[in-house]
XYZ file of C-alpha atoms in Angstrom:
752
model
C 0.000 0.000 0.000
C 2.957 2.313 0.520
C 3.544 2.477 -3.236
C -0.131 3.259 -3.813
C -0.104 6.157 -1.370
C 3.158 7.420 -2.867
C 1.397 7.536 -6.242
C -1.441 9.523 -4.654
C 1.037 12.029 -3.198
C 2.752 12.383 -6.578
C -0.632 12.894 -8.189
C -1.492 15.545 -5.566
C 1.607 17.494 -6.564
C 0.744 17.085 -10.246
C -2.700 18.489 -9.493
C -1.035 21.269 -7.493
C 0.875 22.359 -10.601
C -2.406 22.420 -12.523
C -4.048 24.224 -9.620
C -1.284 26.829 -9.550
C -1.600 27.508 -13.270
C -5.415 27.599 -13.192
C -5.606 29.534 -9.915
C -3.203 32.278 -10.952
C -5.286 32.735 -14.117
C -8.352 33.336 -11.986
C -6.667 35.585 -9.446
C -4.867 37.587 -12.139
C -7.812 39.984 -12.058
C -6.717 41.041 -8.551
C -3.533 42.729 -9.662
C -3.784 43.166 -13.441
C -7.136 44.839 -14.134
C -6.195 48.389 -13.065
C -2.894 48.536 -14.939
C -4.332 46.817 -18.036
C -7.514 48.884 -18.059
C -5.645 52.199 -17.769
C -2.919 51.177 -20.232
C -0.252 51.974 -17.636
C 2.056 49.978 -19.872
C 1.917 47.328 -22.515
C 0.367 44.020 -21.458
C 3.869 42.543 -21.511
C 5.200 45.286 -19.215
C 2.343 44.827 -16.756
C 2.916 41.059 -16.764
C 6.632 41.523 -16.034
C 5.881 43.832 -13.097
C 3.250 41.421 -11.749
C 5.560 38.451 -12.296
C 8.270 40.095 -10.182
C 5.742 40.571 -7.382
C 4.469 36.999 -7.680
C 7.938 35.475 -7.613
C 9.083 37.523 -4.617
C 5.853 36.828 -2.765
C 6.153 33.085 -3.437
C 9.797 32.808 -2.421
C 9.313 34.601 0.877
C 5.871 33.230 1.683
C 5.162 31.837 5.112
C 2.835 29.382 3.378
C 0.009 29.776 5.911
C -0.339 25.986 5.760
C -2.275 25.779 9.016
C -5.485 26.303 7.022
C -5.171 22.890 5.370
C -3.592 21.180 8.395
C -6.047 22.013 11.165
C -7.856 25.230 10.217
C -11.055 23.537 9.021
C -11.045 20.053 10.574
C -9.628 18.490 13.727
C -6.935 16.076 12.425
C -6.775 13.982 15.610
C -10.226 12.562 14.799
C -9.272 11.409 11.289
C -7.043 8.561 10.161
C -4.260 8.691 7.605
C -6.379 6.961 4.934
C -9.330 9.298 5.545
C -7.197 12.425 5.260
C -5.640 11.171 2.002
C -9.174 10.782 0.626
C -10.064 14.287 1.810
C -6.963 15.851 0.246
C -7.430 14.037 -3.066
C -11.128 14.983 -3.229
C -10.314 18.619 -2.466
C -7.703 18.888 -5.225
C -9.896 17.233 -7.857
C -12.892 19.418 -6.968
C -10.786 22.568 -6.908
C -9.203 22.273 -10.331
C -12.553 21.393 -11.931
C -14.369 24.353 -10.355
C -11.621 26.896 -11.000
C -11.238 25.778 -14.599
C -14.967 26.211 -15.169
C -14.913 29.734 -13.705
C -11.853 30.687 -15.753
C -13.438 29.411 -18.955
C -16.549 31.484 -18.215
C -14.346 34.506 -17.528
C -15.725 34.971 -14.007
C -13.405 35.863 -11.114
C -13.878 33.792 -7.980
C -12.107 33.341 -4.673
C -9.580 30.534 -4.317
C -9.732 31.033 -0.557
C -13.469 30.401 -0.417
C -13.290 27.424 -2.767
C -10.505 25.824 -0.727
C -12.207 26.414 2.634
C -15.539 24.999 1.493
C -13.927 22.053 -0.297
C -12.119 21.108 2.898
C -15.310 21.704 4.864
C -17.444 19.614 2.491
C -15.049 16.659 2.368
C -14.278 16.586 6.094
C -17.927 17.161 7.075
C -19.032 14.241 4.897
C -16.447 11.840 6.303
C -17.238 12.995 9.827
C -20.934 12.280 9.230
C -20.067 8.816 7.902
C -17.927 8.123 10.981
C -20.663 9.275 13.361
C -23.278 7.113 11.619
C -21.118 4.011 11.201
C -19.349 4.072 14.585
C -20.430 4.731 18.125
C -17.778 7.335 18.881
C -20.134 9.587 20.821
C -18.455 12.689 19.375
C -20.667 15.482 17.966
C -19.969 16.934 14.511
C -18.494 20.075 16.112
C -15.614 17.953 17.459
C -14.623 17.017 13.908
C -15.124 20.362 12.158
C -13.947 23.917 12.865
C -17.256 25.581 12.006
C -16.133 29.030 13.182
C -13.704 29.301 10.264
C -16.379 28.697 7.647
C -18.742 31.174 9.308
C -16.000 33.815 9.387
C -15.352 33.401 5.656
C -19.068 33.730 4.836
C -19.366 36.921 6.886
C -16.212 38.270 5.242
C -17.742 37.693 1.804
C -20.695 39.959 2.436
C -18.677 42.534 4.376
C -15.970 42.793 1.713
C -18.500 43.142 -1.108
C -20.480 45.934 0.540
C -17.567 47.817 2.117
C -15.363 47.710 -0.991
C -18.131 48.891 -3.302
C -19.247 51.720 -0.985
C -15.773 53.115 -0.289
C -14.724 52.622 -3.906
C -17.593 54.834 -5.047
C -17.114 57.409 -2.248
C -13.334 57.838 -2.554
C -13.421 57.968 -6.362
C -16.228 60.565 -6.295
C -14.209 62.823 -3.987
C -11.029 62.259 -6.014
C -12.783 63.134 -9.262
C -14.175 66.339 -7.733
C -10.589 67.307 -6.896
C -8.920 66.287 -10.171
C -11.757 66.215 -12.747
C -11.251 64.194 -15.937
C -8.809 66.818 -17.199
C -6.439 65.896 -14.377
C -3.327 67.320 -16.091
C -4.659 70.803 -15.405
C -2.892 72.218 -12.312
C -1.397 68.768 -11.685
C 1.909 70.217 -10.513
C 0.191 71.525 -7.364
C -1.477 68.208 -6.562
C 0.710 65.391 -7.823
C 3.214 65.481 -4.947
C 0.595 65.021 -2.234
C -1.487 62.577 -4.293
C 1.561 60.493 -5.239
C 2.754 60.529 -1.637
C -0.621 59.384 -0.325
C -0.917 56.610 -2.898
C 2.598 55.216 -2.534
C 2.438 55.456 1.265
C -0.856 53.565 1.262
C 0.729 50.875 -0.913
C 3.752 50.646 1.407
C 1.405 50.336 4.385
C -0.474 47.569 2.582
C 2.781 45.739 1.832
C 3.867 46.000 5.478
C 0.595 44.800 6.975
C -0.556 42.270 4.370
C 2.616 41.308 2.549
C 6.166 41.644 3.835
C 5.430 41.394 7.561
C 4.018 37.870 7.247
C 6.732 36.450 5.003
C 8.994 33.636 6.095
C 12.255 35.610 6.347
C 10.764 38.058 8.865
C 11.990 37.562 12.435
C 9.655 38.031 15.417
C 11.745 41.024 16.483
C 11.338 42.754 13.126
C 7.585 42.088 13.125
C 7.347 43.603 16.597
C 9.328 46.625 15.408
C 6.894 47.162 12.517
C 3.887 46.831 14.836
C 5.361 49.316 17.317
C 6.539 51.921 14.807
C 3.875 51.640 12.089
C 2.730 55.242 12.543
C 6.256 56.671 12.298
C 7.020 54.495 9.229
C 3.871 55.716 7.515
C 4.612 59.381 8.305
C 8.198 59.178 7.057
C 7.034 57.326 3.951
C 4.462 60.009 3.202
C 6.932 62.878 3.475
C 9.628 61.079 1.483
C 7.323 59.821 -1.293
C 5.579 63.205 -1.608
C 8.931 64.902 -2.213
C 9.988 62.096 -4.565
C 6.721 62.341 -6.527
C 7.143 66.078 -6.957
C 10.741 65.623 -8.156
C 9.753 62.883 -10.600
C 6.997 65.090 -12.008
C 9.475 67.937 -12.443
C 11.723 65.552 -14.375
C 8.868 64.630 -16.732
C 8.076 61.220 -15.252
C 4.423 60.102 -15.267
C 3.924 59.690 -11.514
C 0.467 58.133 -11.867
C 1.905 55.430 -14.090
C 4.570 54.717 -11.449
C 1.871 54.488 -8.768
C -0.202 52.043 -10.815
C 2.730 49.766 -11.666
C 4.056 49.852 -8.092
C 0.567 49.038 -6.788
C 0.295 46.172 -9.272
C 3.542 44.656 -8.015
C 2.547 45.013 -4.350
C -0.849 43.361 -4.869
C 0.771 40.534 -6.832
C 3.371 40.095 -4.093
C 0.760 39.960 -1.326
C -1.382 37.579 -3.368
C 1.457 35.115 -3.892
C 2.734 35.458 -0.330
C -0.564 34.845 1.399
C -2.746 32.874 -1.017
C -0.143 30.263 -1.924
C -1.708 27.952 0.656
C -4.781 27.730 -1.567
C -2.730 25.956 -4.220
C 0.023 23.923 -2.508
C -1.274 23.619 1.061
C -3.167 20.378 0.448
C -0.357 18.555 -1.441
C 2.176 19.610 1.206
C -0.110 18.365 3.976
C -0.549 15.099 2.074
C 3.231 14.849 1.666
C 3.690 15.458 5.392
C 1.244 12.774 6.547
C 2.752 10.346 4.038
C 6.057 10.899 5.862
C 4.323 9.998 9.144
C 2.872 6.913 7.438
C 6.331 5.762 6.281
C 7.722 6.259 9.791
C 4.947 4.055 11.172
C 5.644 1.375 8.555
C 9.372 1.420 9.367
C 8.552 1.081 13.069
C 6.313 -1.923 12.387
C 3.096 -0.249 13.521
C 0.057 -2.421 12.832
C -2.503 -0.881 10.459
C -0.677 2.427 9.885
C -3.570 3.500 7.622
C -5.743 3.732 10.725
C -3.393 5.806 12.870
C -4.530 9.234 14.058
C -3.054 12.343 12.428
C -2.919 14.502 15.553
C 0.646 15.561 14.605
C -0.902 17.968 12.059
C -1.872 20.193 14.988
C 1.739 21.327 15.231
C 3.257 24.253 13.307
C 4.353 23.761 9.691
C 7.635 24.658 8.018
C 7.431 24.859 4.231
C 10.706 23.941 2.453
C 12.053 26.915 0.459
C 12.448 24.880 -2.743
C 8.691 24.223 -2.795
C 8.079 27.968 -2.610
C 10.565 28.763 -5.393
C 9.104 26.092 -7.685
C 5.606 27.421 -6.988
C 6.707 30.931 -7.862
C 8.213 29.781 -11.172
C 5.053 27.836 -12.077
C 2.811 30.819 -11.330
C 4.963 33.241 -13.311
C 5.109 30.943 -16.354
C 1.366 30.249 -16.113
C 0.501 33.929 -15.922
C 2.657 34.736 -18.934
C 1.143 31.960 -21.072
C -2.467 31.982 -19.902
C -5.199 33.109 -22.288
C -7.719 32.483 -19.518
C -6.060 35.164 -17.381
C -6.810 37.644 -20.162
C -10.393 36.394 -20.236
C -10.917 36.955 -16.499
C -9.254 40.399 -16.624
C -11.442 41.232 -19.626
C -14.572 40.729 -17.500
C -13.488 43.184 -14.798
C -12.166 45.775 -17.277
C -15.296 45.517 -19.436
C -17.611 46.113 -16.470
C -15.647 49.200 -15.370
C -14.940 50.697 -18.803
C -15.554 54.439 -19.172
C -16.686 53.966 -22.776
C -19.858 52.199 -23.801
C -19.325 49.361 -26.186
C -19.347 45.628 -26.430
C -20.980 44.723 -23.111
C -20.231 41.161 -22.035
C -23.491 40.634 -20.139
C -27.146 40.967 -21.061
C -30.014 42.511 -19.142
C -31.826 41.064 -16.129
C -34.964 41.896 -14.186
C -33.016 42.572 -10.972
C -30.653 44.948 -12.781
C -33.565 46.856 -14.340
C -35.189 47.325 -10.923
C -31.899 48.504 -9.387
C -31.343 51.011 -12.217
C -34.884 52.336 -11.881
C -34.530 52.673 -8.095
C -31.141 54.404 -8.464
C -32.580 56.836 -11.005
C -35.319 57.806 -8.566
C -32.759 58.465 -5.824
C -30.614 60.476 -8.236
C -33.580 62.596 -9.292
C -34.407 63.296 -5.636
C -30.865 64.541 -4.930
C -30.952 66.600 -8.115
C -34.184 68.275 -7.016
C -32.634 69.140 -3.638
C -29.328 70.512 -4.980
C -28.822 74.066 -6.184
C -28.397 74.714 -9.896
C -24.890 76.195 -9.467
C -23.725 73.181 -7.450
C -25.024 70.786 -10.089
C -23.284 72.778 -12.816
C -19.954 72.727 -10.981
C -20.187 68.987 -10.303
C -21.030 68.324 -13.962
C -17.932 70.220 -15.067
C -15.781 67.961 -12.857
C -17.359 64.877 -14.427
C -17.216 66.045 -18.041
C -16.014 62.895 -19.808
C -15.360 64.869 -23.001
C -12.235 66.156 -21.239
C -11.109 62.643 -20.291
C -7.392 62.049 -20.876
C -6.795 58.393 -21.605
C -4.315 56.486 -23.771
C -5.792 55.023 -26.930
C -7.664 51.831 -26.153
C -7.741 52.450 -22.364
C -10.927 51.588 -20.476
C -10.349 54.276 -17.800
C -7.714 56.804 -16.763
C -4.715 56.538 -14.458
C -6.441 58.442 -11.638
C -9.101 55.763 -11.304
C -6.524 52.994 -11.686
C -4.519 54.503 -8.812
C -7.582 54.653 -6.563
C -8.473 51.053 -7.468
C -5.086 49.761 -6.335
C -4.588 52.009 -3.329
C -8.058 51.528 -1.887
C -8.061 47.763 -2.495
C -4.723 47.492 -0.730
C -5.849 49.606 2.224
C -9.080 47.673 2.704
C -7.320 44.312 2.590
C -4.667 45.588 5.026
C -7.406 46.918 7.326
C -9.183 43.578 7.246
C -5.939 41.783 8.025
C -5.241 44.042 10.997
C -8.668 43.102 12.402
C -8.005 39.401 11.695
C -10.811 39.441 9.118
C -9.931 37.224 6.123
C -11.008 39.560 3.331
C -10.566 38.067 -0.119
C -8.346 40.076 -2.464
C -10.599 38.942 -5.340
C -13.735 40.330 -3.743
C -12.152 43.580 -2.654
C -10.321 44.463 -5.880
C -13.308 43.607 -8.074
C -15.878 45.512 -6.011
C -13.610 48.538 -5.577
C -13.281 48.639 -9.377
C -17.072 48.493 -9.711
C -17.547 51.258 -7.134
C -15.018 53.592 -8.751
C -16.540 53.038 -12.198
C -19.984 53.899 -10.817
C -18.651 57.099 -9.240
C -17.006 58.036 -12.541
C -20.395 57.818 -14.291
C -19.103 54.990 -16.440
C -22.438 53.269 -15.912
C -24.571 55.453 -18.134
C -28.201 54.960 -19.086
C -27.107 52.861 -22.068
C -24.842 50.490 -20.122
C -25.941 50.487 -16.457
C -28.401 47.609 -16.744
C -25.819 45.414 -18.502
C -23.040 46.164 -16.031
C -25.235 45.650 -12.975
C -26.254 42.317 -14.481
C -22.553 41.529 -14.809
C -21.839 42.434 -11.185
C -24.803 40.337 -10.032
C -23.518 37.433 -12.137
C -20.041 37.682 -10.628
C -21.341 37.982 -7.049
C -23.680 35.089 -7.710
C -20.697 33.138 -8.950
C -18.905 33.792 -5.680
C -21.835 32.443 -3.691
C -22.148 29.480 -6.020
C -18.443 28.810 -5.431
C -19.070 28.067 -1.759
C -22.024 25.746 -2.370
C -20.510 24.024 -5.401
C -17.175 23.506 -3.622
C -18.876 21.965 -0.599
C -21.187 19.669 -2.610
C -18.649 18.562 -5.226
C -15.940 17.689 -2.696
C -18.554 15.909 -0.538
C -19.690 13.775 -3.484
C -16.133 12.960 -4.536
C -14.917 12.005 -1.061
C -18.041 9.878 -0.478
C -17.425 7.979 -3.701
C -13.748 7.491 -2.814
C -14.512 6.355 0.748
C -17.237 3.910 -0.254
C -15.823 2.728 -3.582
C -12.222 2.307 -2.623
C -9.129 2.673 -4.752
C -10.769 1.777 -8.066
C -13.391 4.480 -7.779
C -10.667 6.936 -6.795
C -8.750 6.043 -9.947
C -11.856 6.540 -12.110
C -12.510 9.962 -10.523
C -8.921 11.029 -11.079
C -8.974 9.978 -14.733
C -12.399 11.600 -15.189
C -11.160 14.916 -13.764
C -8.229 14.896 -16.194
C -10.592 14.241 -19.108
C -12.833 17.130 -17.996
C -9.857 19.478 -17.763
C -8.570 18.544 -21.195
C -12.031 18.935 -22.736
C -12.581 22.334 -21.062
C -9.189 23.503 -22.282
C -9.891 22.407 -25.861
C -13.343 24.036 -25.789
C -11.895 27.258 -24.379
C -9.178 27.434 -27.034
C -11.772 26.874 -29.752
C -13.958 29.611 -28.276
C -10.985 31.978 -27.861
C -10.002 31.377 -31.474
C -13.530 32.193 -32.642
C -13.644 35.338 -30.488
C -10.247 36.399 -31.800
C -11.553 36.017 -35.353
C -14.609 38.120 -34.527
C -12.734 40.611 -32.439
C -12.212 43.519 -34.773
C -9.651 46.228 -34.510
C -11.991 48.504 -36.428
C -14.505 48.632 -33.588
C -11.712 49.287 -31.088
C -10.599 52.193 -33.300
C -14.184 53.507 -33.393
C -14.446 53.471 -29.596
C -11.075 55.201 -29.201
C -11.605 57.743 -32.003
C -12.333 61.386 -31.153
C -12.694 62.449 -34.805
C -16.389 62.123 -35.723
C -15.740 62.115 -39.480
C -13.150 59.360 -39.159
C -15.578 57.454 -36.950
C -18.177 57.457 -39.741
C -15.654 56.099 -42.257
C -14.659 53.357 -39.818
C -18.295 52.578 -39.036
C -19.143 52.089 -42.727
C -16.235 49.690 -43.044
C -17.310 47.896 -39.866
C -20.900 47.524 -41.133
C -19.687 46.172 -44.482
C -17.490 43.536 -42.814
C -20.354 42.368 -40.625
C -22.766 42.275 -43.560
C -20.407 40.056 -45.520
C -20.159 37.662 -42.556
C -23.953 37.632 -42.123
C -24.679 36.931 -45.777
C -22.008 34.244 -45.900
C -23.592 32.552 -42.888
C -27.123 32.840 -44.315
C -25.986 31.452 -47.669
C -24.124 28.488 -46.175
C -26.943 27.732 -43.740
C -29.603 27.866 -46.472
C -27.521 25.556 -48.642
C -26.896 23.057 -45.827
C -30.492 23.192 -44.602
C -32.115 22.539 -47.971
C -29.586 19.851 -48.865
C -30.168 18.118 -45.510
C -33.953 18.214 -45.977
C -33.840 16.828 -49.494
C -31.450 14.061 -48.403
C -33.035 13.373 -44.979
C -29.853 14.300 -43.063
C -31.258 14.679 -39.556
C -27.831 15.287 -37.948
C -27.166 18.386 -40.058
C -30.694 19.683 -39.455
C -30.257 19.268 -35.707
C -26.942 21.137 -35.817
C -28.492 24.011 -37.805
C -31.511 24.116 -35.503
C -29.179 24.560 -32.515
C -26.939 27.167 -34.181
C -29.629 29.593 -35.385
C -30.622 30.920 -31.916
C -26.940 31.671 -31.277
C -26.723 33.597 -34.538
C -29.764 35.601 -33.476
C -27.903 36.662 -30.325
C -24.832 37.621 -32.387
C -26.922 39.770 -34.736
C -28.472 41.545 -31.757
C -25.072 42.151 -30.129
C -23.575 43.565 -33.334
C -26.623 45.794 -33.748
C -26.020 47.283 -30.314
C -22.340 47.895 -31.088
C -23.249 49.619 -34.338
C -25.765 51.841 -32.538
C -23.159 52.783 -29.917
C -20.703 53.586 -32.708
C -23.303 55.670 -34.575
C -23.633 57.910 -31.510
C -19.958 58.866 -31.902
C -20.500 60.274 -35.406
C -21.771 63.740 -36.336
C -25.379 64.201 -35.072
C -26.633 65.013 -38.589
C -24.976 61.896 -39.978
C -26.380 59.757 -37.181
C -29.935 60.996 -37.721
C -29.811 60.545 -41.493
C -28.415 57.021 -41.346
C -30.274 55.670 -38.364
C -33.205 54.592 -40.593
C -30.975 52.676 -43.004
C -28.978 51.098 -40.193
C -32.257 49.987 -38.626
C -33.470 48.581 -41.956
C -30.229 46.634 -42.382
C -30.513 45.193 -38.872
C -34.178 44.253 -39.345
C -33.321 42.556 -42.643
C -30.584 40.471 -41.038
C -32.801 39.582 -38.119
C -35.624 38.643 -40.490
C -33.314 36.329 -42.448
C -32.399 34.556 -39.214
C -36.099 34.148 -38.420
C -36.779 32.843 -41.947
C -34.123 30.178 -41.537
C -35.439 29.278 -38.067
C -39.014 28.952 -39.350
C -37.709 26.943 -42.280
C -35.500 24.625 -40.235
C -37.872 23.673 -37.419
C -40.551 21.891 -39.526
C -37.884 20.333 -41.773
C -36.028 18.959 -38.760
C -39.220 17.689 -37.125
C -40.353 16.035 -40.366
C -37.078 14.220 -41.000
C -36.572 13.376 -37.320
C -39.965 11.623 -37.304
C -39.000 9.629 -40.419
C -41.963 10.946 -42.404
C -42.197 10.466 -46.176
C -39.584 12.414 -48.191
C -40.123 14.710 -51.164
C -40.607 13.084 -54.532
C -37.683 13.103 -56.948
C -39.700 15.286 -59.318
C -40.085 18.062 -56.736
C -36.421 17.749 -55.741
C -35.359 18.283 -59.350
C -37.603 21.353 -59.572
C -36.210 22.877 -56.385
C -32.473 22.393 -56.964
C -32.182 25.022 -59.770
C -34.114 27.457 -57.574
C -31.732 26.826 -54.681
C -28.753 27.506 -56.922
C -30.397 30.735 -58.074
C -30.901 31.896 -54.485
C -27.319 31.012 -53.567
C -26.143 32.980 -56.594
C -27.998 36.059 -55.337
C -26.256 35.762 -51.979
C -22.859 35.262 -53.587
C -23.271 38.319 -55.824
C -24.351 40.366 -52.783
C -21.280 39.285 -50.833
C -18.985 40.169 -53.735
C -20.485 43.613 -54.364
C -20.156 44.508 -50.668
C -16.567 43.260 -50.653
C -15.771 45.257 -53.807
C -17.806 48.277 -52.599
C -19.638 48.158 -55.929
C -23.006 49.321 -54.618
C -24.231 50.361 -58.059
C -24.529 46.633 -58.761
C -27.224 46.333 -56.092
C -29.821 47.514 -58.620
C -29.216 44.503 -60.884
C -29.151 42.062 -57.956
C -32.398 43.447 -56.566
C -34.060 43.173 -59.982
C -32.947 39.562 -60.289
C -34.191 38.947 -56.757
C -37.655 40.162 -57.843
C -37.619 37.665 -60.717
C -36.679 34.862 -58.331
C -39.516 35.839 -55.999
C -41.957 35.698 -58.913
C -40.641 32.267 -59.862
C -41.190 31.018 -56.317
C -44.761 32.357 -56.348
C -45.440 30.496 -59.583
C -43.973 27.272 -58.170
C -46.182 27.559 -55.079
C -49.327 28.093 -57.168
C -48.578 25.090 -59.349
C -47.860 22.925 -56.339
C -51.088 23.924 -54.583
C -53.143 23.267 -57.713
C -51.817 19.680 -57.907
C -51.750 18.912 -54.210
C -55.042 16.968 -54.306
C -53.547 14.437 -56.715
C -51.402 12.811 -54.015
C -53.285 12.634 -50.732
C -50.544 10.604 -49.002
C -47.900 13.355 -49.259
C -49.722 16.191 -47.545
C -47.247 16.388 -44.656
C -44.100 16.750 -46.744
C -45.837 19.084 -49.217
C -46.801 21.472 -46.428
C -43.212 21.465 -45.164
C -42.006 22.131 -48.704
C -44.531 24.953 -49.189
C -43.297 26.512 -45.936
C -39.723 26.274 -47.208
C -40.666 28.063 -50.428
C -42.536 30.756 -48.491
C -39.616 31.415 -46.145
C -37.153 31.411 -49.061
C -39.266 34.107 -50.706
C -39.320 36.144 -47.490
C -35.566 35.754 -47.127
C -35.008 37.113 -50.646
C -37.234 40.099 -49.788
C -35.077 40.748 -46.713
C -31.941 40.479 -48.863
C -33.349 43.148 -51.208
C -34.068 45.476 -48.262
C -30.589 44.870 -46.921
C -28.919 45.763 -50.216
C -30.997 48.938 -50.428
C -29.929 49.953 -46.914
C -26.267 49.213 -47.632
C -26.368 51.337 -50.799
C -27.894 54.265 -48.903
C -25.360 54.003 -46.048
C -22.397 53.818 -48.414
C -23.490 56.863 -50.415
C -23.655 59.077 -47.313
C -20.547 61.190 -46.874
């Protein structure tokens, strides 16, 4: 059995490497979103700064391994074999859950997932022991319930406190600086830079450096005793330094953001490392106790108590260095890290644009309630005060690098306030999650900056609700999944454990393949043109870019409609139920894409000249309605065809098939000519295509009349004839929509 348990320990470390790479992708949002969103440097520069912080934090981490040793359960009441099952179940559950969240692009807390996985697995085994044995011990003797309750309370406290203070501090800061913060900056930057850097230093002392392994008790006591003096000296020194750097032409705000990024990354790696390697190290430690017992000839070493885990832990330095290297490499290579950061940046973006989330009933009610409160304050504020406040929040004066989601002032507040709140929580022994705090501070500052306008508020609130809901789901899912896994392992033995391990690897590989396929598709759809439209301040250039953007989308739409029509009709004529099912499932997704692109085009139209926007709104609307109508035509065409073939009803006669095939080719030719004229910008050719489309419509009408007049001759084929008549009708409607679309495109292109 010793070899078997050695294999389990090796597998735990293999899972730890996966957990490190997956976990750092999820927690990347903690320290990357502010610097990335404000374009404080290139993505590569920000990654290098964060990587330095991660590596230093990992190498000097104290490990905080007590959480996995005796923070959740009482090890003296569990045997070696039971704890190995718990640790294995926790690791399998953790990598599955974190990978799912990363693939969805939702930030979650590794601390919460780890605590509730340990709680779920240990609670389940404790319940089994109580039921199957007459130990007389209550469940509270097995489980440290206070720890779980503290984490739950911290979740709600961190969410509310971070959001409230994020909004309040950013509102006050914006009143002081305005969006045109370069104006009179020389009189403010010294104090502001000093405050920010001092706050970051304080955060590093309280949350980061003080708790690292190389710190002696004497030095920790010195920091605790002289914290006030250290902060005061830091403020004076950094204020002078900030003023000197500004005089030398250095962008002090950029320095603050990058320094804050490194400090958050350092604290994350130094304190949250236990979430990734704590379980494997604990498993490695108890395996050492198991080997000692075997060498000493102890009978049934699998059943010996693990009370030795109650002692303090000492993490070997080489484990910490290896962990740091793995996290740095994973962060540099991870596409999922970009996906998670994208969620936070998108929800806090100053510009309206491609919103990642839809609308929800709860979000609509919150927006409506907030509007009522805002109107009340507006009614009870003097006109001059409102005017002055509006000048401070004039986004037309915003100074942001091209492609930035928000400015460096907000990025600085995000990092400084997140660091202070986490440090404050640590000083009160409250385990605030860096994920919760940094995300909700970013949401609060974006709200204060009026980034959540009437056009985007409902979508962004839906996004925040989704993320918060994901956090709560994390706790429940972690508990349940680890409980199920450990129950199966305990009852099924080693073979079930092996199946679960292999199954988890299969799930991970599949999720990774699916994510890469999705990322590739998004990268293909992700257009630089739209990014240029959002960043552009020249309204005339915006209109030129918008026309190009519309043309590209129209080509993609028509190509999709053409290919789908061809595949659908071919599948119906040849009774290919698999293809019909695939098309039936893909059309609703295309409908969502058309709607999303429509919203992006409308947002872009608002950035053009007002006269141009008014004149072209009708044609843009006609183009959108035409595309949407073609999707509906294909949906109405596909559903009865799929149902008919799926039920194995009688097929079309060969005579009707031969009549339809030339018509199908004619329709496909109309689509192909439309695609080519849009690609060549030859909109004069739309007249000929529209005329030919009218002829095709007339031909379809004639075919329908002839079919109806002969329908009574074959009473047994009513079902398939009705499906075929529906297909002809929808084809005719689709051609009408194509004509309207070409007319709209010609009108849009001719506007200057």
